[in-house]
XYZ file of C-alpha atoms in Angstrom:
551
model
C 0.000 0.000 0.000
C 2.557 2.394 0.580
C 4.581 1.377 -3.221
C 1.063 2.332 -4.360
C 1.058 5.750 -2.906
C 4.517 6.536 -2.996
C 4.901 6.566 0.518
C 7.105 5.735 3.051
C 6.016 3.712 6.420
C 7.421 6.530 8.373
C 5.444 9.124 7.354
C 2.288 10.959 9.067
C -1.557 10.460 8.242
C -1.149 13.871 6.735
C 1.581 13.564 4.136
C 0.556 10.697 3.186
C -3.188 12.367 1.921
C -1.071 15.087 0.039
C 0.379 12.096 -1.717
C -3.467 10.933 -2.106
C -4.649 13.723 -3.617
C -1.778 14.634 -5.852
C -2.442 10.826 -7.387
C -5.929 10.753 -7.279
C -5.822 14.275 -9.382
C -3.909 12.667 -11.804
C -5.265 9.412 -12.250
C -8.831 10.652 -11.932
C -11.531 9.064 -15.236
C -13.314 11.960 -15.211
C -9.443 14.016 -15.760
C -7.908 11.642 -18.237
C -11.050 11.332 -19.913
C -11.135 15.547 -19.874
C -7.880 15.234 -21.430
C -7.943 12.497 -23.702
C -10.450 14.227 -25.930
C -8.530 17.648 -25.674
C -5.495 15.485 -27.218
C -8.080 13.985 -29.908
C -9.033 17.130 -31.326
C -5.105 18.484 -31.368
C -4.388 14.870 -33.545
C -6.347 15.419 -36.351
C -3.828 13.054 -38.313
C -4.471 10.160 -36.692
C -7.266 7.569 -37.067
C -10.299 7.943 -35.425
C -11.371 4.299 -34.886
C -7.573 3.837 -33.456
C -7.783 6.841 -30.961
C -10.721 5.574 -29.608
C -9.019 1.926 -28.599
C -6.629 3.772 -26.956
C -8.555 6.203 -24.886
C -10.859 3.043 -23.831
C -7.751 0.888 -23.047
C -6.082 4.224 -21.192
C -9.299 4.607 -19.107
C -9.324 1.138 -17.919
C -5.685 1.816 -16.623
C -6.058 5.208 -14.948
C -9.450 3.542 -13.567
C -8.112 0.312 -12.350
C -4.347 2.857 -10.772
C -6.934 4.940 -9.317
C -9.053 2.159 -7.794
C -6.021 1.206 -6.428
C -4.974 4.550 -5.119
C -8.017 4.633 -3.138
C -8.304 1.267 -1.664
C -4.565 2.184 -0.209
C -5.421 5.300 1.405
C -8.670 3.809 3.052
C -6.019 1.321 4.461
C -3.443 3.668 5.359
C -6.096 6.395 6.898
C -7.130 4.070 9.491
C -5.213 3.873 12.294
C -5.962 0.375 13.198
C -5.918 -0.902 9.665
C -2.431 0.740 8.926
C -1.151 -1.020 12.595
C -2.717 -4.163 11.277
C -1.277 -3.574 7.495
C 2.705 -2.665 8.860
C 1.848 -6.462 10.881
C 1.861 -8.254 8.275
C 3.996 -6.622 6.034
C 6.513 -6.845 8.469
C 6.109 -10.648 8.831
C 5.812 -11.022 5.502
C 8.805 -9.409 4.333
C 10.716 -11.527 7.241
C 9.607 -14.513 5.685
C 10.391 -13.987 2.510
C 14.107 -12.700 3.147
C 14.556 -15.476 6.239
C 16.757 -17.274 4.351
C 18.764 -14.697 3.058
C 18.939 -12.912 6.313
C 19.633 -16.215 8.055
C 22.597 -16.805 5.836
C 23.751 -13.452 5.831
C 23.732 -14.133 9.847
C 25.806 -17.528 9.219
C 28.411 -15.086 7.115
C 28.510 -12.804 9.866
C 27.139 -13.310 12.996
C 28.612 -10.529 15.095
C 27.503 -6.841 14.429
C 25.690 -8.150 11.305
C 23.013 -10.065 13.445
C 22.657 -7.575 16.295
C 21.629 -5.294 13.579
C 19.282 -7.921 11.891
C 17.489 -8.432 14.750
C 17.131 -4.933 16.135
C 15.790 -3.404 12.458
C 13.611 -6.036 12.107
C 12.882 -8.783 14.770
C 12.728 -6.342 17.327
C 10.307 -4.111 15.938
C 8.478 -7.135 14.851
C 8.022 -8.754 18.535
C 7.012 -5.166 19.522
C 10.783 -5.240 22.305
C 8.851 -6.457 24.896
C 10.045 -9.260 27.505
C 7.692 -12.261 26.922
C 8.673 -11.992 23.126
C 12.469 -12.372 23.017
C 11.998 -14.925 25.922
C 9.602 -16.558 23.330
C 12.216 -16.408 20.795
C 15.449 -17.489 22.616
C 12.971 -20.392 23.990
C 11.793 -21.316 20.075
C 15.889 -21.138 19.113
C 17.157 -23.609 21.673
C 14.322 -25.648 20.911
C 15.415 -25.422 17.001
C 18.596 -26.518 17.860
C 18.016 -29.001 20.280
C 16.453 -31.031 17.665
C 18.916 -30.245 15.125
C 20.880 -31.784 17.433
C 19.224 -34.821 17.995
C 18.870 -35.558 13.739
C 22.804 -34.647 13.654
C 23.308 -37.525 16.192
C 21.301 -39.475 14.268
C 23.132 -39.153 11.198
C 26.753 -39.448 12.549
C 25.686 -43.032 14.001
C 24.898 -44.138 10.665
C 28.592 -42.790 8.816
C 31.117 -45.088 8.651
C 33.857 -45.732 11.160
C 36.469 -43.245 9.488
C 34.215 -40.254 10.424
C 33.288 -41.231 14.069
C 36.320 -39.075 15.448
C 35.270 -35.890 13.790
C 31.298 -36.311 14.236
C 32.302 -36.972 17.614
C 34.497 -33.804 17.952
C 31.453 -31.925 15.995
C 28.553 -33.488 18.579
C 30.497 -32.212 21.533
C 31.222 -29.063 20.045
C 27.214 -29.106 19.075
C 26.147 -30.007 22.595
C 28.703 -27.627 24.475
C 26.430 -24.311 21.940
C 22.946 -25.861 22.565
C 23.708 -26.029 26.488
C 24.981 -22.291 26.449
C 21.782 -20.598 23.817
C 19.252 -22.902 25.928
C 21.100 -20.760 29.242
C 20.873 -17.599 28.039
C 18.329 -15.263 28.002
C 18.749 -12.587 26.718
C 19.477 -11.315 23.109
C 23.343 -9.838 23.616
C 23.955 -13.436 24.793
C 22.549 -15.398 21.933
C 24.639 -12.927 19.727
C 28.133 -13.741 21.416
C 26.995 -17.543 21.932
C 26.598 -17.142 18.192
C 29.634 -15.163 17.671
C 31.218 -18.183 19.194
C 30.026 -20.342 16.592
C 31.266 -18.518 13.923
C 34.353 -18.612 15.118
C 34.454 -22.329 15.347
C 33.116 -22.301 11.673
C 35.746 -20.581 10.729
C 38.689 -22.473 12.334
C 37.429 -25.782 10.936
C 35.640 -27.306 13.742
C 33.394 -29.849 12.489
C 29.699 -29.722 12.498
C 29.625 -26.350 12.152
C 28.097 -26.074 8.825
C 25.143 -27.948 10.036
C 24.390 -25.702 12.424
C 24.665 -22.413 10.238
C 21.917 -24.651 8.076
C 19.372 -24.781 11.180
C 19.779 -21.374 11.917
C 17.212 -20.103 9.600
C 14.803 -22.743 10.357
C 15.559 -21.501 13.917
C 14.643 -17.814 13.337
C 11.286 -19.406 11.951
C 10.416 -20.784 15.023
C 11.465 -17.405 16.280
C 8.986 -15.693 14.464
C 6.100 -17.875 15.259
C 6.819 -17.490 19.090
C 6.838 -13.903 18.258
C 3.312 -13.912 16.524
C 1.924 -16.015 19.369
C 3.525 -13.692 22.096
C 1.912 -10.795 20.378
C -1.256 -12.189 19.982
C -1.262 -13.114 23.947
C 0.332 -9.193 24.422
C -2.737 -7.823 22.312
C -5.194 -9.996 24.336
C -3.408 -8.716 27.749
C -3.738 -4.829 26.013
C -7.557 -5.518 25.770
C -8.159 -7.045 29.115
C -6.060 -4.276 30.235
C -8.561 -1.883 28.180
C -11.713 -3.267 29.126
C -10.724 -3.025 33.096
C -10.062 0.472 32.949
C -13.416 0.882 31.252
C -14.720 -1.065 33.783
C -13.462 1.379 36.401
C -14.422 4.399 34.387
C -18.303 2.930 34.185
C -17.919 2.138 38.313
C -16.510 5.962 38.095
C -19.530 7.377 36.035
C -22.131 4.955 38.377
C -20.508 7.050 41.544
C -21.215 10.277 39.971
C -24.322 9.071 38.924
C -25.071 8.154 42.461
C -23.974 11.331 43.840
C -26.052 13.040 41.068
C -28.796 11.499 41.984
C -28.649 11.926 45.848
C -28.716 15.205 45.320
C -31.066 15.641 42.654
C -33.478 13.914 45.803
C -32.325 16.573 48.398
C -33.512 19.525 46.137
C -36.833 17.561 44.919
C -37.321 17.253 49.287
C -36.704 20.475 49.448
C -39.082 22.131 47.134
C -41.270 19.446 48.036
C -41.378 21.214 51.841
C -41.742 24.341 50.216
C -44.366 23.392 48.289
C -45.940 21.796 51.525
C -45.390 24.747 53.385
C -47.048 27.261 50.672
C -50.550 27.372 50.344
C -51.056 28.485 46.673
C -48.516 25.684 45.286
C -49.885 22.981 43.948
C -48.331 19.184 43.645
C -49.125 15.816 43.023
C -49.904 12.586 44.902
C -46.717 10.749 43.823
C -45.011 13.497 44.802
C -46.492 13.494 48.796
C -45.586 9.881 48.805
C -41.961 10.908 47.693
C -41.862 12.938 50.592
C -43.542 10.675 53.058
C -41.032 8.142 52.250
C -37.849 10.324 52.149
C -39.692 11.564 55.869
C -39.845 7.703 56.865
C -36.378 7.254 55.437
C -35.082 9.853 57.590
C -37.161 8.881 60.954
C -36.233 6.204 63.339
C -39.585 4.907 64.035
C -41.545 5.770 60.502
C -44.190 3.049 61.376
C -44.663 4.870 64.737
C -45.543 8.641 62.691
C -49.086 7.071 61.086
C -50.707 5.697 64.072
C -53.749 7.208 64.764
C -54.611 7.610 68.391
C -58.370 6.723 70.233
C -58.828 10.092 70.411
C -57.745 11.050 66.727
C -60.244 8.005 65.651
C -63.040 9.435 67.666
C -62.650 12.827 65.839
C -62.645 10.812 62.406
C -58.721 11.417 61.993
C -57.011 9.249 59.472
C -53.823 8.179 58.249
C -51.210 10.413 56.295
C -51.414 7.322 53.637
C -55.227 7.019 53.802
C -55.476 10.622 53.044
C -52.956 10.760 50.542
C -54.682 8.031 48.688
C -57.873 9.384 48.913
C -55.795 12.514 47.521
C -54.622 10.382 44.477
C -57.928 9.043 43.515
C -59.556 12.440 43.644
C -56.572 13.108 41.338
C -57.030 10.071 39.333
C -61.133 11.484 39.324
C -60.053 14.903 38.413
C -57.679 13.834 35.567
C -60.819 11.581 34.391
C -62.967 14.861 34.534
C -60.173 16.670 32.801
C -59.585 14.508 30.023
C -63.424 14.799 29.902
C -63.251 18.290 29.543
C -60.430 18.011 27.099
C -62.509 15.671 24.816
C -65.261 18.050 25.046
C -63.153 20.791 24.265
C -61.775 18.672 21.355
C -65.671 17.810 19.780
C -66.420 22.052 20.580
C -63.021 22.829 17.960
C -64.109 20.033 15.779
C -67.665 21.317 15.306
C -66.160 24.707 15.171
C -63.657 24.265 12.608
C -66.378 22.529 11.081
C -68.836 25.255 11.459
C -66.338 28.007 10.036
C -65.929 25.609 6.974
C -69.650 25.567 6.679
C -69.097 29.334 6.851
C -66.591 29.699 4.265
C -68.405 27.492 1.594
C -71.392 29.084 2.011
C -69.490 32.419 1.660
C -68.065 30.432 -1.945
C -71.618 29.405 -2.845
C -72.677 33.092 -2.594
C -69.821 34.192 -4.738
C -70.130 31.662 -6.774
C -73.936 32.429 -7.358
C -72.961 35.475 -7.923
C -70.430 35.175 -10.120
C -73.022 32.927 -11.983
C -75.697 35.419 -12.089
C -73.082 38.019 -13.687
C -71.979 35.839 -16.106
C -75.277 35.480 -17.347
C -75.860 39.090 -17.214
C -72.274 39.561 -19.126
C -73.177 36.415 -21.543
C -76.409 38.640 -22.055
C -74.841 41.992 -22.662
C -72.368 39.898 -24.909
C -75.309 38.430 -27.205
C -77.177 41.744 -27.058
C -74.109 43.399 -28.205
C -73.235 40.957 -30.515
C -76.540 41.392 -31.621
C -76.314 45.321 -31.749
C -73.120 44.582 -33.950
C -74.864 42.814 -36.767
C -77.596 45.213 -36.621
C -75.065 48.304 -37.045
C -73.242 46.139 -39.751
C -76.748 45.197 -41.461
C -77.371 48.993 -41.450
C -73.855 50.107 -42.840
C -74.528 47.277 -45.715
C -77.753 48.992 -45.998
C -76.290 52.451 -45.963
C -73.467 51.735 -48.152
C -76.031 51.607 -50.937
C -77.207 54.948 -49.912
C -74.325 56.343 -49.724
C -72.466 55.206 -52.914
C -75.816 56.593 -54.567
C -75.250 59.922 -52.579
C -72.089 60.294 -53.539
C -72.874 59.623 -57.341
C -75.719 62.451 -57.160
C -73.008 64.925 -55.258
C -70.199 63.662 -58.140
C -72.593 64.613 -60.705
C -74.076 67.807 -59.196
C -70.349 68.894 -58.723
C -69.885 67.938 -62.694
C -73.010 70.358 -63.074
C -71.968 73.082 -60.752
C -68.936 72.905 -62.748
C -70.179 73.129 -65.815
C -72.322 75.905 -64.973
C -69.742 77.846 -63.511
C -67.655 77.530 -66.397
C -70.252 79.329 -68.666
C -70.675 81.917 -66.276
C -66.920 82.064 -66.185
C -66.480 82.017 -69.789
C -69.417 84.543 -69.994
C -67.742 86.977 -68.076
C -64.629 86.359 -69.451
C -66.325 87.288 -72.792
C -67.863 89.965 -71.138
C -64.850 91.597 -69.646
C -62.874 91.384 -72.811
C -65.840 93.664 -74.498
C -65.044 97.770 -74.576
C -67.506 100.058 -75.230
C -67.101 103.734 -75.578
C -70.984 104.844 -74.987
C -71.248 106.213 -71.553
C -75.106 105.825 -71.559
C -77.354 105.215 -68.812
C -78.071 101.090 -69.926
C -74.046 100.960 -70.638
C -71.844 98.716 -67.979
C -68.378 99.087 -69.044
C -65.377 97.009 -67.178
C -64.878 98.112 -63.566
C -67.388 100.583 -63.867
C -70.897 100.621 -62.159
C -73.280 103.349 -62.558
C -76.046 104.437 -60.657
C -79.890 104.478 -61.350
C -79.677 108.120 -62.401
C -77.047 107.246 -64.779
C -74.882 109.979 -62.891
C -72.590 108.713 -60.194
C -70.518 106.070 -61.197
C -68.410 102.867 -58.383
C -65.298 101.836 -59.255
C -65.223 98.586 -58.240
C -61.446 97.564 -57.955
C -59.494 100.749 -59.106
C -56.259 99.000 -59.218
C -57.229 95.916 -61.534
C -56.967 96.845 -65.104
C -57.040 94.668 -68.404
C -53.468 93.908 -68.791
C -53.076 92.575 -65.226
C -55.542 90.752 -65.875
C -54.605 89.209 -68.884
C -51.149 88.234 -67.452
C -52.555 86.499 -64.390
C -54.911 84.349 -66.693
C -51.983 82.539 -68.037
C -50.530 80.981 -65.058
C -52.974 79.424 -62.419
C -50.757 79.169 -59.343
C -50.194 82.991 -59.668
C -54.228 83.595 -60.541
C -54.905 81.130 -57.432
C -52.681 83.148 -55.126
C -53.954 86.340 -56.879
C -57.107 85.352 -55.918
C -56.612 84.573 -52.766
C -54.963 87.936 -51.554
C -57.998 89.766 -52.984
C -60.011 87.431 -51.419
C -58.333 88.736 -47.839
C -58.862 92.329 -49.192
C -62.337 92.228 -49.798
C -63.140 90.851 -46.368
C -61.314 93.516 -44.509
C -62.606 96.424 -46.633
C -66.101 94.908 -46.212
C -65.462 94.499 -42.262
C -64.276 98.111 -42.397
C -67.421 99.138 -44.484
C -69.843 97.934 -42.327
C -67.742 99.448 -39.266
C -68.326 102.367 -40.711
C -71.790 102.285 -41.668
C -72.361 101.041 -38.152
C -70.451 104.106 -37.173
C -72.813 106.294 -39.690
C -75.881 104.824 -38.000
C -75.146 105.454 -34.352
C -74.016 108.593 -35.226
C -77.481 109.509 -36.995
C -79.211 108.005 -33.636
C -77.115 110.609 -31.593
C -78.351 113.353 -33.509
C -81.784 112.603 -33.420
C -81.492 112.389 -29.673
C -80.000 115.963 -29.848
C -82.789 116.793 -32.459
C -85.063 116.357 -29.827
C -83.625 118.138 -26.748
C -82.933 121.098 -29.342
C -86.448 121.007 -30.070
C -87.252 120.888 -26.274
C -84.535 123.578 -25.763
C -85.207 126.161 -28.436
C -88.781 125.497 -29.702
C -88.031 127.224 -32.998
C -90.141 125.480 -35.753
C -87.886 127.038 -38.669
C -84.767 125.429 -38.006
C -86.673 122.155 -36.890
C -88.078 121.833 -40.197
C -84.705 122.562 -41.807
C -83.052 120.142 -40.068
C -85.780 117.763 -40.866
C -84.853 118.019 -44.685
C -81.608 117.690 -43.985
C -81.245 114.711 -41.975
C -84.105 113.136 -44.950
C -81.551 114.361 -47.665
C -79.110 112.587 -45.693
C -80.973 109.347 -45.286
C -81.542 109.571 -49.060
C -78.180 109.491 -50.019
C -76.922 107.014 -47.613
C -79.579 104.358 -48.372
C -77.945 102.939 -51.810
C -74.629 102.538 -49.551
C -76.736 100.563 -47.118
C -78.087 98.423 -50.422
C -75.063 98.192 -51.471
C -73.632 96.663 -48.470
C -76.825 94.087 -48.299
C -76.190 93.379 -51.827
C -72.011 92.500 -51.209
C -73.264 90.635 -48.116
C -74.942 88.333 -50.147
């Protein structure tokens, strides 16, 4: 688990999750896949069906690494499962590289297997006591019966060899007395020292033993697993007393807790007793009367009830408190009663104001009925009013496309007419005539009935003005128009005037009479008679003449 991470066994929960997430971003699907297709549409060269394979093949990799990835740190994050994990990677390590390492200790004992043993069988059997005792026990049992099939051997060689295997079996027996002696691990190292030394002088039977050892340090570290698994039982019972005494602990406090939770429930309890307007409950006087009996020497002594008591119909404090609880238990009955009641009167309520409120939406309703009928009416009589209106325009249209034919062709006529009065005119205004006669009406000239006085009608128009205006219309329009403005204000200052001429002839009748009233001469009233008749006289063919321009 910790190849997979890139760990080391050393390190802290901590690193190792930066290691975690640094591989877990990389080898992420949902990342590779992010960047597979980035790289797909860069390589436009290459095949699509071939791509494809690969990214399929690539996400089965980085899905299977990163399964991987995680199944390590859920090992490794756990305390207990990492302990457990460096257990038995530690044992199996050992046993793979016992042989070597046992060897390697046959080579060179000495430093070489001090070190051995403290990097890894020490760390292994967790350097505690029972273990190497366990382990020195396991090795002189090892080579006790290596010692036993060596014997067994060397009585089977012939008789040339009986010197040296004896010289070998007493060398043999003189190391398996000392490493079964010893016990502890600097001894078995210079016991094994020994041994080497021996080897390497040419003692016989050495060889044989430097060939057990490793099957020795396998016995080692199966005493080691068992001692561990007794240490780890020990660490539990260990564990599970001192929970033990933390629960007896907690029960104390409890205890204490609860003694004197009951001293303050006595004590309000008195209080309550005490106070007239508190109120409590039957269980709660025979808490009381019990703490009260707890407390007195002779509690059985408090509730007897004298003759005399008896006589005057006195009970028992227990009598009275259970008539107390089943007025209680009575009241509660009445309550619950009352709540039930209580419960129907909200019911009906709630069911009353629901009556309420659909009887509120039936009225709306109805009333929103009865106005859509009266809107569905208005909308058929309007709808009705519509077709009439567009029945009469149909019927109209007739009318009116007649109307307008009549009014196109009394416009035609108008026209027509006023063009021969135009072109009569025009005839008549390009006539000249030299006799000045009474029945004579020359151009711009307009004589009176006496044949005397003559009106020029517009001074400042003569023939040749005319006669240039006729040829363009725009001009003659505009012409026309500005004479048009003329006329209007010379009439409006005409009948100003004549207005003017009238209230001033009303004045002077007015002082016509007072001068009568004044000087009472008839001479110079009858003069001034003629006069103001003379004047009359003249001024009535203005006042026809202004009727006649009026119409």
């Amino acid at each position: 688990m910790y190849q997979v991470l890139g760990a080391d066994p050393s390190m802290s929960r901590a690193e190792i999750k930066r290691l975690y997430i640094a591989l877990a971003k990389e080898t992420h699907p949902d990342a590779n896949a992010a960047s597979s297709s980035f790289n797909n549409n860069n390589n436009n060269n290459k095949s699509i069906s071939l791509g494809n394979t690969n990214d399929y093949i690539h996400e089965d990799d980085d899905s299977n690494r990163f399964n991987e990835i995680a199944q390590a740190w859920s090992i490794l994050s756990d305390s207990k499962l990492r302990r457990a994990h460096d257990r038995e990677l530690a044992a199996h390590d050992f046993k793979e590289d016992i042989v070597k390492k046992a060897s390697e200790v046959a080579r060179e004992y000495g430093p070489a297997a001090r070190k051995f043993y403290d990097d890894i069988a020490i760390p292994l059997l967790r350097r505690t006591t029972a273990t190497t005792l366990a382990g020195l026990s396991a090795v002189a049992e090892e080579v006790a019966a290596s010692e036993q099939m060596k014997q067994q051997q060397q009585q089977q060689q012939q008789q040339q060899q009986q010197q040296q295997q004896q010289m070998g079996d007493a060398s043999t027996m003189s190391n398996t007395k000392k490493l079964s002696g010893v016990t502890t691990l600097s001894e078995v190292v210079r016991e094994v020292s020994e041994i080497k030394r021996g080897v390497n002088l040419g003692m016989p039977g050495g060889d044989a033993i430097l060939e057990d050892f490793g099957r020795a340090f396998q016995r080692v570290i199966e005493a080691s697993k068992n001692a561990t698994r007794q240490i780890d039982g020990l660490e539990l019972k260990e564990k599970s007393v001192d929970l033990r005494k933390r629960a007896d602990e907690a029960q104390l406090e409890s205890m204490a807790v609860l003694q004197q939770l009951t001293e303050i429930r006595l004590e309000r309890l008195r209080l309550t007793f005490h106070s007239s307007f508190a109120e409590f409950t039957s269980s709660e006087a025979i808490q009381y009367l019990n703490g009260f009996n707890n407390g007195s020497n002779h509690p059985s002594e408090d509730d007897q009830v004298t003759l005399l008591q008896r006589m005057t119909f006195k009970h028992p404090i227990k009598q009275d408190i259970e008539a107390f609880a089943v007025a209680e238990t009575e009241f509660d009955v009445k309550v619950q009663g009352k709540l039930e009641i209580d419960r129907q009167l909200n019911a009906r309520q709630r069911a009353m104001h629901e009556a309420e409120n659909n009887a509120k939406l039936a009225v709306e309703e109805e009333r929103a009925r009865k106005m859509l009928e009266v809107a569905q009416k208005r909308v058929a009589e309007s709808q009705k009013a519509l077709m009439d209106a567009q029945k009469s325009l149909r019927d109209l249209d007739v009318t009116v496309k007649k109307a307008d034919q009549e009014v196109s062709k009394a416009r035609t006529m108008l026209k027509r007419k006023r063009d021969v009065v135009r072109q009569e005119l025009k005839r008549k205004s390009n006539m000249v005539v030299v006799d000045h006669g009474p029945n004579k009406l020359l151009e711009q000239q307009l004589f009176d009935n006496n044949g005397k006085k003559v009106v020029r009608i517009n001074p400042g128009y003569n023939r040749s003005s005319s006669m240039n205006v006729m040829g363009f219309e725009e001009q003659a329009l505009a012409t026309i128009e500005s004479l048009l403005k003329d006329e209007r204000r010379i009439e409006g200052d005409f009948l100003r005037l004549v207005d003017k001429a009238s209230r001033l002839v009303s004045r002077s009748e007015r002082l016509r009479l007072r001068s009568e009233d004044l000087i009472g001469e008839h001479q110079q009233i009858s003069d001034t008679r003629d006069s103001i008749s003379n004047e009359m006289t003249d001024a009535a063919p203005i006042s026809n003449i202004a009727s006649e321009m009026m119409e």
